[in-house]
């Protein structure tokens, strides 16, 4: 890595997922292949083709959020604020002891506060404006989570909330890394949050034909693949300069070594060839000053949509064309569902855990893998060969993002 930019490391993991609170719950569920996908209870889903999701039924927002704020905000904000608090604690940062002008926040989100907003929009349409909550004006907003956590903890640094579909969370990590490299912050809370278990969100996804219907499994890279199953989750990584982490003497999970993002299609179009995604991955490797044979594991988008899984394989085959076999592939999505803008950060947290532990986790080895000799799947407990893990994701209309995490010290 060049000497003129700060090295960025991951020192805190804030994970709130259908597997439970904190990263250990996600690690255990993935390692055990224990499915956290279950019938939806947050709304009556009987009229929908897809009636299952990754749901965190036991989440207690009051452990992390003031009760007054809970009433004024959406569940996505509650999940996101919890993830921020967990990440800060995991990184052993005392907020009162730091210059909070040096702490920034970059988040990705797709649907904002739709669970809060949907009944308010119904009230506006059918009951009259006087029946609409005054908090609708802030609760639905994509940046509400960033704003509420900043207010609660007097955070004064750089901040943005991105709407980039399923690539948005990885974009937030990439831009958070760049903010530190460029000297705009010493610490960044970066990641994504999503609470998509609302009728309107499901109606949107069902109209796209992307959701798995009935009892179909969420099975990426599997011949049985029948679509995506959504999940509610939040994942925030605490990023900081290597210099700061060493000075504080804290645990370093991994280095966020580089990343890239691009767009490869016009409005309403999708590049199913994987060419644009492959370019994005190659640019991420270049930014990290890494070679393709440094990559020991890949966490792809893994939507469970056959044509998109095939696109992922084509992109990987191009990037690793000189490496013989593809690196082993894995994903926690098969266990918890796809959390949209939080999915990429969850992958990144999982990658950081694997790099820190030095082992693969078997999170998605298909029962009936697609007939592609190039694909290999991670074997749980196997030693992690190589020093880097690649995460990538894509969104509607050609959005791509990729990041590379490297084992600290290599």
GROMACS .gro file of C-alpha atoms in nm:
model
  410
    1UNK     CA    1   0.000   0.000   0.000
    2UNK     CA    2   0.129   0.345  -0.080
    3UNK     CA    3   0.269   0.555   0.201
    4UNK     CA    4   0.058   0.864   0.135
    5UNK     CA    5  -0.273   0.730   0.260
    6UNK     CA    6  -0.381   0.603   0.599
    7UNK     CA    7  -0.433   0.230   0.638
    8UNK     CA    8  -0.783   0.148   0.756
    9UNK     CA    9  -0.864  -0.138   0.991
   10UNK     CA   10  -1.178  -0.294   1.139
   11UNK     CA   11  -1.181  -0.284   1.519
   12UNK     CA   12  -1.552  -0.315   1.598
   13UNK     CA   13  -1.835  -0.530   1.464
   14UNK     CA   14  -2.195  -0.429   1.530
   15UNK     CA   15  -2.422  -0.708   1.409
   16UNK     CA   16  -2.798  -0.728   1.457
   17UNK     CA   17  -2.938  -1.012   1.248
   18UNK     CA   18  -3.207  -1.282   1.252
   19UNK     CA   19  -2.944  -1.498   1.424
   20UNK     CA   20  -2.942  -1.259   1.721
   21UNK     CA   21  -2.733  -0.980   1.868
   22UNK     CA   22  -2.360  -0.945   1.804
   23UNK     CA   23  -2.131  -1.118   1.561
   24UNK     CA   24  -2.095  -1.438   1.761
   25UNK     CA   25  -2.461  -1.524   1.702
   26UNK     CA   26  -2.417  -1.489   1.324
   27UNK     CA   27  -2.097  -1.694   1.328
   28UNK     CA   28  -2.262  -1.975   1.521
   29UNK     CA   29  -2.573  -1.987   1.302
   30UNK     CA   30  -2.367  -1.992   0.983
   31UNK     CA   31  -2.119  -2.249   1.113
   32UNK     CA   32  -2.405  -2.475   1.221
   33UNK     CA   33  -2.608  -2.407   0.904
   34UNK     CA   34  -2.895  -2.325   1.138
   35UNK     CA   35  -3.162  -2.150   0.935
   36UNK     CA   36  -3.301  -1.829   1.081
   37UNK     CA   37  -3.563  -1.801   0.804
   38UNK     CA   38  -3.913  -1.853   0.939
   39UNK     CA   39  -4.279  -1.755   0.884
   40UNK     CA   40  -4.333  -1.378   0.898
   41UNK     CA   41  -4.499  -1.246   1.213
   42UNK     CA   42  -4.451  -0.870   1.168
   43UNK     CA   43  -4.748  -0.846   0.930
   44UNK     CA   44  -5.015  -1.071   0.784
   45UNK     CA   45  -4.839  -1.224   0.484
   46UNK     CA   46  -5.111  -1.473   0.387
   47UNK     CA   47  -5.193  -1.285   0.066
   48UNK     CA   48  -4.831  -1.292  -0.055
   49UNK     CA   49  -4.657  -1.568  -0.243
   50UNK     CA   50  -4.352  -1.534  -0.018
   51UNK     CA   51  -4.449  -1.571   0.346
   52UNK     CA   52  -4.110  -1.630   0.509
   53UNK     CA   53  -3.821  -1.403   0.596
   54UNK     CA   54  -3.519  -1.361   0.817
   55UNK     CA   55  -3.690  -1.202   1.117
   56UNK     CA   56  -3.538  -1.105   1.453
   57UNK     CA   57  -3.848  -1.171   1.659
   58UNK     CA   58  -3.684  -1.118   2.000
   59UNK     CA   59  -3.515  -0.786   1.927
   60UNK     CA   60  -3.564  -0.545   2.219
   61UNK     CA   61  -3.511  -0.190   2.093
   62UNK     CA   62  -3.531  -0.042   2.443
   63UNK     CA   63  -3.192  -0.195   2.525
   64UNK     CA   64  -3.034   0.052   2.284
   65UNK     CA   65  -3.279   0.333   2.210
   66UNK     CA   66  -3.458   0.581   2.438
   67UNK     CA   67  -3.828   0.491   2.470
   68UNK     CA   68  -3.936   0.831   2.340
   69UNK     CA   69  -3.721   0.788   2.031
   70UNK     CA   70  -3.861   0.438   1.976
   71UNK     CA   71  -4.210   0.587   1.939
   72UNK     CA   72  -4.083   0.848   1.695
   73UNK     CA   73  -3.883   0.623   1.464
   74UNK     CA   74  -3.895   0.311   1.251
   75UNK     CA   75  -3.772  -0.038   1.330
   76UNK     CA   76  -3.488   0.005   1.080
   77UNK     CA   77  -3.360   0.296   1.288
   78UNK     CA   78  -3.382   0.083   1.603
   79UNK     CA   79  -3.179  -0.195   1.440
   80UNK     CA   80  -2.924   0.054   1.307
   81UNK     CA   81  -2.879   0.236   1.636
   82UNK     CA   82  -2.831  -0.095   1.813
   83UNK     CA   83  -2.564  -0.196   1.561
   84UNK     CA   84  -2.380   0.134   1.614
   85UNK     CA   85  -2.378   0.091   1.991
   86UNK     CA   86  -2.257  -0.268   1.965
   87UNK     CA   87  -1.978  -0.172   1.722
   88UNK     CA   88  -1.853   0.109   1.945
   89UNK     CA   89  -1.849  -0.119   2.249
   90UNK     CA   90  -1.678  -0.398   2.057
   91UNK     CA   91  -1.407  -0.153   1.949
   92UNK     CA   92  -1.354  -0.044   2.312
   93UNK     CA   93  -1.411   0.322   2.230
   94UNK     CA   94  -1.520   0.559   2.504
   95UNK     CA   95  -1.708   0.828   2.315
   96UNK     CA   96  -1.665   1.078   2.596
   97UNK     CA   97  -1.288   1.044   2.566
   98UNK     CA   98  -1.252   1.113   2.192
   99UNK     CA   99  -1.291   1.417   1.968
  100UNK     CA  100  -1.630   1.337   1.817
  101UNK     CA  101  -1.558   1.567   1.526
  102UNK     CA  102  -1.323   1.286   1.418
  103UNK     CA  103  -1.601   1.022   1.423
  104UNK     CA  104  -1.811   0.997   1.107
  105UNK     CA  105  -2.099   0.780   0.985
  106UNK     CA  106  -2.172   0.635   0.639
  107UNK     CA  107  -2.474   0.407   0.601
  108UNK     CA  108  -2.659   0.235   0.320
  109UNK     CA  109  -3.036   0.182   0.321
  110UNK     CA  110  -3.299   0.097   0.058
  111UNK     CA  111  -3.648   0.145   0.202
  112UNK     CA  112  -3.607   0.397   0.482
  113UNK     CA  113  -3.870   0.382   0.756
  114UNK     CA  114  -4.138   0.206   0.554
  115UNK     CA  115  -4.283   0.003   0.842
  116UNK     CA  116  -4.357   0.333   1.021
  117UNK     CA  117  -4.457   0.515   0.703
  118UNK     CA  118  -4.701   0.269   0.548
  119UNK     CA  119  -4.986   0.310   0.802
  120UNK     CA  120  -4.928   0.686   0.802
  121UNK     CA  121  -4.967   0.698   0.425
  122UNK     CA  122  -5.289   0.499   0.463
  123UNK     CA  123  -5.409   0.756   0.717
  124UNK     CA  124  -5.321   1.039   0.480
  125UNK     CA  125  -5.518   0.878   0.195
  126UNK     CA  126  -5.825   0.748   0.376
  127UNK     CA  127  -5.856   0.915   0.718
  128UNK     CA  128  -5.727   1.266   0.652
  129UNK     CA  129  -5.408   1.462   0.723
  130UNK     CA  130  -5.501   1.524   1.086
  131UNK     CA  131  -5.459   1.150   1.153
  132UNK     CA  132  -5.099   1.143   1.032
  133UNK     CA  133  -4.829   1.130   1.300
  134UNK     CA  134  -4.611   1.438   1.327
  135UNK     CA  135  -4.312   1.202   1.338
  136UNK     CA  136  -4.383   1.075   0.988
  137UNK     CA  137  -4.175   1.366   0.859
  138UNK     CA  138  -3.858   1.222   1.013
  139UNK     CA  139  -3.930   0.853   1.071
  140UNK     CA  140  -3.949   0.753   0.704
  141UNK     CA  141  -3.630   0.934   0.606
  142UNK     CA  142  -3.327   0.731   0.498
  143UNK     CA  143  -3.090   0.939   0.711
  144UNK     CA  144  -3.303   0.917   1.028
  145UNK     CA  145  -3.076   0.652   1.181
  146UNK     CA  146  -2.763   0.856   1.126
  147UNK     CA  147  -2.933   1.165   1.264
  148UNK     CA  148  -3.080   0.999   1.572
  149UNK     CA  149  -2.755   0.828   1.672
  150UNK     CA  150  -2.560   1.148   1.611
  151UNK     CA  151  -2.800   1.343   1.834
  152UNK     CA  152  -2.796   1.078   2.106
  153UNK     CA  153  -2.415   1.060   2.118
  154UNK     CA  154  -2.310   1.408   2.003
  155UNK     CA  155  -2.132   1.282   1.692
  156UNK     CA  156  -1.996   1.576   1.491
  157UNK     CA  157  -1.802   1.418   1.204
  158UNK     CA  158  -1.864   1.365   0.834
  159UNK     CA  159  -2.181   1.173   0.748
  160UNK     CA  160  -2.382   1.041   0.456
  161UNK     CA  161  -2.664   0.792   0.399
  162UNK     CA  162  -2.661   0.621   0.061
  163UNK     CA  163  -2.947   0.468  -0.136
  164UNK     CA  164  -2.774   0.216  -0.361
  165UNK     CA  165  -2.996  -0.092  -0.344
  166UNK     CA  166  -2.808  -0.404  -0.234
  167UNK     CA  167  -2.475  -0.243  -0.322
  168UNK     CA  168  -2.537   0.049  -0.084
  169UNK     CA  169  -2.391  -0.102   0.231
  170UNK     CA  170  -2.067  -0.192   0.054
  171UNK     CA  171  -2.060   0.158  -0.095
  172UNK     CA  172  -2.087   0.298   0.258
  173UNK     CA  173  -1.791   0.088   0.372
  174UNK     CA  174  -1.590   0.194   0.069
  175UNK     CA  175  -1.665   0.564   0.118
  176UNK     CA  176  -1.602   0.535   0.492
  177UNK     CA  177  -1.260   0.389   0.414
  178UNK     CA  178  -1.190   0.673   0.171
  179UNK     CA  179  -1.297   0.935   0.428
  180UNK     CA  180  -1.033   0.802   0.666
  181UNK     CA  181  -0.769   0.771   0.394
  182UNK     CA  182  -0.828   1.131   0.291
  183UNK     CA  183  -0.799   1.260   0.646
  184UNK     CA  184  -1.164   1.353   0.699
  185UNK     CA  185  -1.201   1.122   1.001
  186UNK     CA  186  -1.008   0.903   1.240
  187UNK     CA  187  -1.302   0.671   1.305
  188UNK     CA  188  -1.600   0.582   1.089
  189UNK     CA  189  -1.916   0.388   1.166
  190UNK     CA  190  -1.998   0.237   0.828
  191UNK     CA  191  -2.246  -0.023   0.711
  192UNK     CA  192  -2.615  -0.066   0.643
  193UNK     CA  193  -2.952  -0.131   0.801
  194UNK     CA  194  -3.281  -0.259   0.669
  195UNK     CA  195  -3.631  -0.334   0.803
  196UNK     CA  196  -3.811  -0.457   0.490
  197UNK     CA  197  -4.077  -0.672   0.658
  198UNK     CA  198  -4.370  -0.451   0.560
  199UNK     CA  199  -4.651  -0.518   0.310
  200UNK     CA  200  -4.555  -0.237   0.073
  201UNK     CA  201  -4.195  -0.357   0.050
  202UNK     CA  202  -4.309  -0.712  -0.016
  203UNK     CA  203  -4.549  -0.591  -0.284
  204UNK     CA  204  -4.261  -0.417  -0.460
  205UNK     CA  205  -4.041  -0.726  -0.448
  206UNK     CA  206  -4.316  -0.965  -0.550
  207UNK     CA  207  -4.392  -0.750  -0.854
  208UNK     CA  208  -4.029  -0.795  -0.960
  209UNK     CA  209  -4.059  -1.174  -0.949
  210UNK     CA  210  -3.745  -1.196  -0.737
  211UNK     CA  211  -3.884  -1.353  -0.418
  212UNK     CA  212  -3.891  -1.725  -0.345
  213UNK     CA  213  -4.254  -1.839  -0.337
  214UNK     CA  214  -4.416  -2.083  -0.096
  215UNK     CA  215  -4.179  -2.325   0.072
  216UNK     CA  216  -3.897  -2.276  -0.177
  217UNK     CA  217  -3.557  -2.265  -0.010
  218UNK     CA  218  -3.318  -1.973  -0.030
  219UNK     CA  219  -3.049  -2.164  -0.214
  220UNK     CA  220  -2.777  -1.957  -0.386
  221UNK     CA  221  -2.578  -2.143  -0.653
  222UNK     CA  222  -2.812  -2.439  -0.619
  223UNK     CA  223  -3.019  -2.606  -0.891
  224UNK     CA  224  -3.322  -2.560  -0.663
  225UNK     CA  225  -3.274  -2.182  -0.649
  226UNK     CA  226  -3.611  -2.008  -0.677
  227UNK     CA  227  -3.544  -1.654  -0.563
  228UNK     CA  228  -3.449  -1.432  -0.272
  229UNK     CA  229  -3.584  -1.436   0.082
  230UNK     CA  230  -3.562  -1.097   0.255
  231UNK     CA  231  -3.422  -1.031   0.601
  232UNK     CA  232  -3.426  -0.750   0.854
  233UNK     CA  233  -3.082  -0.667   0.988
  234UNK     CA  234  -2.825  -0.401   1.059
  235UNK     CA  235  -2.450  -0.428   1.044
  236UNK     CA  236  -2.206  -0.149   1.127
  237UNK     CA  237  -1.829  -0.179   1.124
  238UNK     CA  238  -1.608   0.053   1.328
  239UNK     CA  239  -1.329   0.159   1.096
  240UNK     CA  240  -1.025   0.352   1.212
  241UNK     CA  241  -0.672   0.433   1.114
  242UNK     CA  242  -0.418   0.162   1.183
  243UNK     CA  243  -0.217   0.420   1.377
  244UNK     CA  244  -0.511   0.488   1.610
  245UNK     CA  245  -0.584   0.119   1.664
  246UNK     CA  246  -0.222   0.040   1.749
  247UNK     CA  247  -0.203   0.338   1.982
  248UNK     CA  248  -0.519   0.222   2.163
  249UNK     CA  249  -0.392  -0.137   2.178
  250UNK     CA  250  -0.724  -0.287   2.064
  251UNK     CA  251  -0.810  -0.602   1.872
  252UNK     CA  252  -0.789  -0.565   1.495
  253UNK     CA  253  -1.016  -0.800   1.303
  254UNK     CA  254  -0.885  -0.717   0.957
  255UNK     CA  255  -0.766  -0.439   0.732
  256UNK     CA  256  -1.013  -0.286   0.487
  257UNK     CA  257  -0.757  -0.276   0.211
  258UNK     CA  258  -0.948  -0.141  -0.087
  259UNK     CA  259  -1.264  -0.125  -0.288
  260UNK     CA  260  -1.441   0.006  -0.595
  261UNK     CA  261  -1.786   0.077  -0.733
  262UNK     CA  262  -1.926   0.130  -1.080
  263UNK     CA  263  -2.242   0.121  -1.287
  264UNK     CA  264  -2.270  -0.095  -1.597
  265UNK     CA  265  -2.620  -0.049  -1.740
  266UNK     CA  266  -2.864   0.222  -1.837
  267UNK     CA  267  -3.207   0.280  -1.682
  268UNK     CA  268  -3.418  -0.035  -1.685
  269UNK     CA  269  -3.130  -0.249  -1.809
  270UNK     CA  270  -2.910  -0.510  -1.643
  271UNK     CA  271  -2.575  -0.647  -1.749
  272UNK     CA  272  -2.615  -1.023  -1.712
  273UNK     CA  273  -2.275  -1.090  -1.869
  274UNK     CA  274  -2.090  -1.005  -1.549
  275UNK     CA  275  -1.844  -0.785  -1.740
  276UNK     CA  276  -1.916  -0.468  -1.544
  277UNK     CA  277  -1.909  -0.655  -1.214
  278UNK     CA  278  -1.576  -0.815  -1.309
  279UNK     CA  279  -1.434  -0.471  -1.385
  280UNK     CA  280  -1.551  -0.347  -1.044
  281UNK     CA  281  -1.381  -0.640  -0.870
  282UNK     CA  282  -1.058  -0.587  -1.062
  283UNK     CA  283  -1.061  -0.218  -0.968
  284UNK     CA  284  -1.112  -0.315  -0.602
  285UNK     CA  285  -0.810  -0.546  -0.619
  286UNK     CA  286  -0.606  -0.270  -0.781
  287UNK     CA  287  -0.710  -0.022  -0.512
  288UNK     CA  288  -0.600  -0.272  -0.247
  289UNK     CA  289  -0.273  -0.337  -0.432
  290UNK     CA  290  -0.363  -0.704  -0.429
  291UNK     CA  291  -0.342  -0.985  -0.682
  292UNK     CA  292  -0.626  -1.219  -0.765
  293UNK     CA  293  -0.431  -1.511  -0.616
  294UNK     CA  294  -0.424  -1.332  -0.278
  295UNK     CA  295  -0.798  -1.398  -0.240
  296UNK     CA  296  -0.874  -1.694  -0.013
  297UNK     CA  297  -1.253  -1.669  -0.002
  298UNK     CA  298  -1.530  -1.487  -0.187
  299UNK     CA  299  -1.860  -1.358  -0.049
  300UNK     CA  300  -2.072  -1.285  -0.359
  301UNK     CA  301  -2.412  -1.123  -0.394
  302UNK     CA  302  -2.568  -1.472  -0.377
  303UNK     CA  303  -2.928  -1.370  -0.444
  304UNK     CA  304  -3.061  -1.718  -0.513
  305UNK     CA  305  -3.189  -1.584  -0.847
  306UNK     CA  306  -3.046  -1.818  -1.109
  307UNK     CA  307  -2.950  -1.566  -1.374
  308UNK     CA  308  -2.787  -1.336  -1.117
  309UNK     CA  309  -2.599  -1.622  -0.949
  310UNK     CA  310  -2.477  -1.720  -1.298
  311UNK     CA  311  -2.364  -1.361  -1.355
  312UNK     CA  312  -2.166  -1.374  -1.030
  313UNK     CA  313  -1.993  -1.693  -1.147
  314UNK     CA  314  -1.907  -1.539  -1.485
  315UNK     CA  315  -1.758  -1.233  -1.315
  316UNK     CA  316  -1.552  -1.445  -1.078
  317UNK     CA  317  -1.436  -1.672  -1.361
  318UNK     CA  318  -1.303  -1.369  -1.547
  319UNK     CA  319  -1.128  -1.213  -1.247
  320UNK     CA  320  -0.966  -1.541  -1.137
  321UNK     CA  321  -0.904  -1.679  -1.488
  322UNK     CA  322  -0.529  -1.714  -1.426
  323UNK     CA  323  -0.564  -1.877  -1.084
  324UNK     CA  324  -0.681  -2.226  -1.178
  325UNK     CA  325  -0.976  -2.291  -0.949
  326UNK     CA  326  -1.197  -2.014  -0.818
  327UNK     CA  327  -1.148  -1.928  -0.451
  328UNK     CA  328  -1.399  -2.099  -0.219
  329UNK     CA  329  -1.737  -1.927  -0.211
  330UNK     CA  330  -1.959  -1.881   0.094
  331UNK     CA  331  -2.235  -1.658   0.227
  332UNK     CA  332  -2.437  -1.616   0.547
  333UNK     CA  333  -2.739  -1.516   0.336
  334UNK     CA  334  -2.851  -1.876   0.293
  335UNK     CA  335  -2.890  -1.890   0.672
  336UNK     CA  336  -3.038  -1.547   0.755
  337UNK     CA  337  -3.182  -1.418   0.426
  338UNK     CA  338  -3.085  -1.120   0.210
  339UNK     CA  339  -3.084  -0.795   0.406
  340UNK     CA  340  -3.052  -0.564   0.104
  341UNK     CA  341  -2.830  -0.268   0.203
  342UNK     CA  342  -2.723  -0.451   0.521
  343UNK     CA  343  -2.626  -0.765   0.329
  344UNK     CA  344  -2.285  -0.642   0.211
  345UNK     CA  345  -2.179  -0.517   0.556
  346UNK     CA  346  -2.289  -0.851   0.705
  347UNK     CA  347  -2.066  -1.023   0.450
  348UNK     CA  348  -1.783  -0.787   0.543
  349UNK     CA  349  -1.826  -0.862   0.914
  350UNK     CA  350  -1.826  -1.233   0.838
  351UNK     CA  351  -1.509  -1.189   0.631
  352UNK     CA  352  -1.341  -1.000   0.914
  353UNK     CA  353  -1.432  -1.279   1.156
  354UNK     CA  354  -1.289  -1.544   0.923
  355UNK     CA  355  -0.965  -1.352   0.873
  356UNK     CA  356  -0.929  -1.304   1.247
  357UNK     CA  357  -0.998  -1.674   1.316
  358UNK     CA  358  -0.797  -1.800   1.019
  359UNK     CA  359  -1.066  -2.049   0.913
  360UNK     CA  360  -1.343  -2.085   0.657
  361UNK     CA  361  -1.705  -2.109   0.766
  362UNK     CA  362  -1.941  -2.334   0.573
  363UNK     CA  363  -2.235  -2.098   0.531
  364UNK     CA  364  -2.396  -2.200   0.207
  365UNK     CA  365  -2.258  -2.516   0.048
  366UNK     CA  366  -2.554  -2.608  -0.177
  367UNK     CA  367  -2.724  -2.944  -0.145
  368UNK     CA  368  -2.763  -2.957  -0.523
  369UNK     CA  369  -2.494  -2.725  -0.662
  370UNK     CA  370  -2.528  -2.586  -1.011
  371UNK     CA  371  -2.332  -2.780  -1.270
  372UNK     CA  372  -2.037  -2.546  -1.303
  373UNK     CA  373  -1.693  -2.703  -1.258
  374UNK     CA  374  -1.542  -2.364  -1.176
  375UNK     CA  375  -1.731  -2.330  -0.847
  376UNK     CA  376  -1.591  -2.441  -0.513
  377UNK     CA  377  -1.763  -2.397  -0.179
  378UNK     CA  378  -1.607  -2.321   0.156
  379UNK     CA  379  -1.559  -2.616   0.391
  380UNK     CA  380  -1.627  -2.526   0.751
  381UNK     CA  381  -1.324  -2.535   0.978
  382UNK     CA  382  -1.075  -2.556   0.692
  383UNK     CA  383  -0.767  -2.338   0.725
  384UNK     CA  384  -0.796  -2.009   0.538
  385UNK     CA  385  -0.528  -2.016   0.268
  386UNK     CA  386  -0.429  -1.673   0.144
  387UNK     CA  387  -0.455  -1.341   0.320
  388UNK     CA  388  -0.762  -1.168   0.174
  389UNK     CA  389  -1.138  -1.204   0.132
  390UNK     CA  390  -1.343  -1.042  -0.142
  391UNK     CA  391  -1.701  -0.920  -0.089
  392UNK     CA  392  -1.916  -0.792  -0.375
  393UNK     CA  393  -2.277  -0.699  -0.439
  394UNK     CA  394  -2.499  -0.549  -0.706
  395UNK     CA  395  -2.815  -0.345  -0.730
  396UNK     CA  396  -3.086  -0.266  -0.981
  397UNK     CA  397  -2.987  -0.086  -1.300
  398UNK     CA  398  -2.623  -0.183  -1.294
  399UNK     CA  399  -2.488  -0.077  -0.954
  400UNK     CA  400  -2.184  -0.277  -0.844
  401UNK     CA  401  -1.958  -0.253  -0.539
  402UNK     CA  402  -1.668  -0.464  -0.416
  403UNK     CA  403  -1.432  -0.446  -0.120
  404UNK     CA  404  -1.127  -0.645  -0.016
  405UNK     CA  405  -1.042  -0.723   0.344
  406UNK     CA  406  -0.691  -0.839   0.432
  407UNK     CA  407  -0.556  -1.021   0.734
  408UNK     CA  408  -0.391  -0.766   0.962
  409UNK     CA  409  -0.015  -0.798   0.964
  410UNK     CA  410   0.017  -0.945   0.613
   0.00000   0.00000   0.00000
